[in-house]
Amino acid sequence: RQRAHAPYSKFQVGAAILCDDGSISSGCNIENASYGLTVCAERNAVGAMVLGARKPVAVAIVADSREPTPPCGMCRQVLAEFGGDSLPVVSRTLAGKEARWTMAELLPHAFTRSFL
Ligand code: THU
């Protein structure tokens, strides 16, 4: 989170993905002067993850929000590509408030490769 490039929103987000081999891949949000090119922390963590392990067992998110930040819709779809319905997603605020969801709760009826 501290490495986030978020000069426009000032909303810094960190994400970490624990994989079945014990590795942890992390990411932060990277904004752009062309705002629509912003990439969230979660998707950047997935980008780091695919360089190594690819079986997530848990996802963590941290942001300085009043309530724990859930992943955006686009990130939910990208996480669903690699994690199953039961993948736990844990989000915390800097004050330590925590929320937990499963991927199935965040993205019911996910579009997956099984439809292709
Ligand atoms: N953002 C994330 O990185 N992850 C989320 O889960 C929600 C939003 C970023 C995108 C943008 O840089 C900033 O937070 C404000 O939307």
mmCIF file of C-alpha atoms and ligand atoms in Angstrom:
data_model
loop_
_atom_site.group_PDB
_atom_site.id
_atom_site.type_symbol
_atom_site.label_atom_id
_atom_site.label_comp_id
_atom_site.label_asym_id
_atom_site.label_seq_id
_atom_site.Cartn_x
_atom_site.Cartn_y
_atom_site.Cartn_z
ATOM 1 C CA ARG A 1 0.000 0.000 0.000
ATOM 2 C CA GLN A 2 2.787 2.373 0.840
ATOM 3 C CA ARG A 3 4.199 1.858 -2.655
ATOM 4 C CA ALA A 4 0.919 2.807 -4.348
ATOM 5 C CA HIS A 5 1.051 5.382 -7.134
ATOM 6 C CA ALA A 6 -2.188 7.190 -6.364
ATOM 7 C CA PRO A 7 -1.540 10.926 -6.822
ATOM 8 C CA TYR A 8 -5.059 11.563 -8.180
ATOM 9 C CA SER A 9 -7.385 9.742 -5.802
ATOM 10 C CA LYS A 10 -4.873 9.635 -2.919
ATOM 11 C CA PHE A 11 -6.534 6.314 -2.111
ATOM 12 C CA GLN A 12 -3.671 3.912 -1.602
ATOM 13 C CA VAL A 13 -4.448 0.206 -1.742
ATOM 14 C CA GLY A 14 -2.275 -2.826 -1.107
ATOM 15 C CA ALA A 15 -3.110 -6.413 -1.983
ATOM 16 C CA ALA A 16 -1.375 -9.695 -1.276
ATOM 17 C CA ILE A 17 -2.106 -13.169 -2.581
ATOM 18 C CA LEU A 18 -0.996 -16.200 -0.604
ATOM 19 C CA CYS A 19 -0.510 -19.246 -2.847
ATOM 20 C CA ASP A 20 -0.463 -22.956 -2.115
ATOM 21 C CA ASP A 21 3.349 -23.064 -2.251
ATOM 22 C CA GLY A 22 3.594 -20.515 0.584
ATOM 23 C CA SER A 23 4.585 -17.647 -1.684
ATOM 24 C CA ILE A 24 3.018 -14.217 -1.287
ATOM 25 C CA SER A 25 2.611 -11.921 -4.288
ATOM 26 C CA SER A 26 1.799 -8.329 -3.614
ATOM 27 C CA GLY A 27 0.578 -5.356 -5.572
ATOM 28 C CA CYS A 28 -0.475 -1.749 -5.179
ATOM 29 C CA ASN A 29 -2.733 0.464 -7.232
ATOM 30 C CA ILE A 30 -1.075 2.384 -10.062
ATOM 31 C CA GLU A 31 -2.934 5.417 -11.357
ATOM 32 C CA ASN A 32 -2.273 7.313 -14.557
ATOM 33 C CA ALA A 33 -2.742 10.897 -15.740
ATOM 34 C CA SER A 34 -5.118 9.260 -18.209
ATOM 35 C CA TYR A 35 -7.357 8.166 -15.339
ATOM 36 C CA GLY A 36 -9.002 5.205 -17.054
ATOM 37 C CA LEU A 37 -5.666 3.423 -17.285
ATOM 38 C CA THR A 38 -5.528 2.943 -13.523
ATOM 39 C CA VAL A 39 -4.892 -0.614 -12.393
ATOM 40 C CA CYS A 40 -6.023 -1.735 -8.948
ATOM 41 C CA ALA A 41 -3.790 -3.305 -6.333
ATOM 42 C CA GLU A 42 -5.529 -6.668 -6.671
ATOM 43 C CA ARG A 43 -4.914 -6.984 -10.403
ATOM 44 C CA ASN A 44 -1.310 -5.913 -9.993
ATOM 45 C CA ALA A 45 -0.906 -8.608 -7.332
ATOM 46 C CA VAL A 46 -2.308 -11.157 -9.800
ATOM 47 C CA GLY A 47 0.212 -9.916 -12.368
ATOM 48 C CA ALA A 48 3.028 -10.595 -9.900
ATOM 49 C CA MET A 49 1.555 -13.965 -8.912
ATOM 50 C CA VAL A 50 1.454 -15.449 -12.405
ATOM 51 C CA LEU A 51 5.225 -15.096 -12.665
ATOM 52 C CA GLY A 52 5.402 -17.913 -10.102
ATOM 53 C CA ALA A 53 2.684 -19.815 -8.271
ATOM 54 C CA ARG A 54 -0.862 -19.737 -9.616
ATOM 55 C CA LYS A 55 -3.015 -21.375 -6.965
ATOM 56 C CA PRO A 56 -4.227 -18.691 -4.538
ATOM 57 C CA VAL A 57 -5.354 -19.815 -1.101
ATOM 58 C CA ALA A 58 -6.137 -16.353 0.317
ATOM 59 C CA VAL A 59 -6.256 -12.726 -0.741
ATOM 60 C CA ALA A 60 -5.641 -9.760 1.550
ATOM 61 C CA ILE A 61 -6.478 -6.128 0.865
ATOM 62 C CA VAL A 62 -5.608 -3.057 2.901
ATOM 63 C CA ALA A 63 -6.712 0.539 2.467
ATOM 64 C CA ASP A 64 -7.236 3.602 4.633
ATOM 65 C CA SER A 65 -11.012 3.520 4.343
ATOM 66 C CA ARG A 66 -13.699 3.699 7.012
ATOM 67 C CA GLU A 67 -15.027 0.270 6.057
ATOM 68 C CA PRO A 68 -12.905 -2.561 4.655
ATOM 69 C CA THR A 69 -12.548 -2.146 0.871
ATOM 70 C CA PRO A 70 -13.876 -4.993 -1.259
ATOM 71 C CA PRO A 71 -12.257 -5.681 -4.638
ATOM 72 C CA CYS A 72 -13.874 -3.865 -7.569
ATOM 73 C CA GLY A 73 -15.885 -5.807 -10.114
ATOM 74 C CA MET A 74 -13.062 -6.042 -12.625
ATOM 75 C CA CYS A 75 -10.685 -7.396 -9.983
ATOM 76 C CA ARG A 76 -13.285 -9.931 -8.845
ATOM 77 C CA GLN A 77 -13.421 -11.362 -12.341
ATOM 78 C CA VAL A 78 -9.618 -11.481 -12.596
ATOM 79 C CA LEU A 79 -9.310 -13.143 -9.175
ATOM 80 C CA ALA A 80 -11.991 -15.672 -10.165
ATOM 81 C CA GLU A 81 -9.783 -16.752 -13.078
ATOM 82 C CA PHE A 82 -7.320 -18.236 -10.591
ATOM 83 C CA GLY A 83 -9.226 -18.814 -7.347
ATOM 84 C CA GLY A 84 -12.268 -21.004 -6.816
ATOM 85 C CA ASP A 85 -15.580 -20.138 -5.203
ATOM 86 C CA SER A 86 -14.211 -20.821 -1.718
ATOM 87 C CA LEU A 87 -11.181 -18.506 -2.012
ATOM 88 C CA PRO A 88 -11.199 -16.255 1.071
ATOM 89 C CA VAL A 89 -10.752 -12.523 0.564
ATOM 90 C CA VAL A 90 -9.854 -10.576 3.700
ATOM 91 C CA SER A 91 -9.876 -6.797 3.798
ATOM 92 C CA ARG A 92 -8.686 -4.504 6.564
ATOM 93 C CA THR A 93 -8.664 -0.820 7.242
ATOM 94 C CA LEU A 94 -5.634 0.842 8.779
ATOM 95 C CA ALA A 95 -7.638 1.044 11.997
ATOM 96 C CA GLY A 96 -7.850 -2.753 11.964
ATOM 97 C CA LYS A 97 -11.488 -3.202 10.969
ATOM 98 C CA GLU A 98 -11.740 -6.446 9.044
ATOM 99 C CA ALA A 99 -14.190 -8.020 6.614
ATOM 100 C CA ARG A 100 -14.049 -11.465 5.071
ATOM 101 C CA TRP A 101 -15.810 -12.788 2.006
ATOM 102 C CA THR A 102 -15.490 -15.792 -0.257
ATOM 103 C CA MET A 103 -15.129 -15.395 -4.000
ATOM 104 C CA ALA A 104 -18.603 -16.897 -4.405
ATOM 105 C CA GLU A 105 -20.025 -14.140 -2.229
ATOM 106 C CA LEU A 106 -18.167 -11.446 -4.122
ATOM 107 C CA LEU A 107 -18.862 -12.791 -7.592
ATOM 108 C CA PRO A 108 -21.785 -15.200 -7.736
ATOM 109 C CA HIS A 109 -22.369 -16.848 -11.108
ATOM 110 C CA ALA A 110 -18.833 -16.039 -12.236
ATOM 111 C CA PHE A 111 -18.056 -16.406 -15.903
ATOM 112 C CA THR A 112 -15.287 -19.015 -16.070
ATOM 113 C CA ARG A 113 -13.508 -21.165 -18.615
ATOM 114 C CA SER A 114 -16.140 -23.845 -18.045
ATOM 115 C CA PHE A 115 -18.465 -21.829 -20.305
ATOM 116 C CA LEU A 116 -16.009 -21.703 -23.193
HETATM 117 N N1 THU B 1 -8.625 0.572 -6.004
HETATM 118 C C1 THU B 1 -7.883 -0.542 -5.781
HETATM 119 O O1 THU B 1 -6.666 -0.563 -6.007
HETATM 120 N N2 THU B 1 -8.521 -1.626 -5.294
HETATM 121 C C2 THU B 1 -9.817 -1.664 -4.907
HETATM 122 O O2 THU B 1 -10.257 -2.683 -4.410
HETATM 123 C C3 THU B 1 -10.675 -0.490 -5.101
HETATM 124 C C4 THU B 1 -10.044 0.661 -5.802
HETATM 125 C C5 THU B 1 -7.921 1.800 -6.442
HETATM 126 C C6 THU B 1 -8.175 2.256 -7.830
HETATM 127 C C7 THU B 1 -7.854 3.731 -7.718
HETATM 128 O O3 THU B 1 -6.458 3.913 -7.859
HETATM 129 C C8 THU B 1 -8.234 4.078 -6.304
HETATM 130 O O4 THU B 1 -8.304 2.859 -5.598
HETATM 131 C C9 THU B 1 -9.555 4.819 -6.177
HETATM 132 O O5 THU B 1 -10.567 4.152 -6.844
#
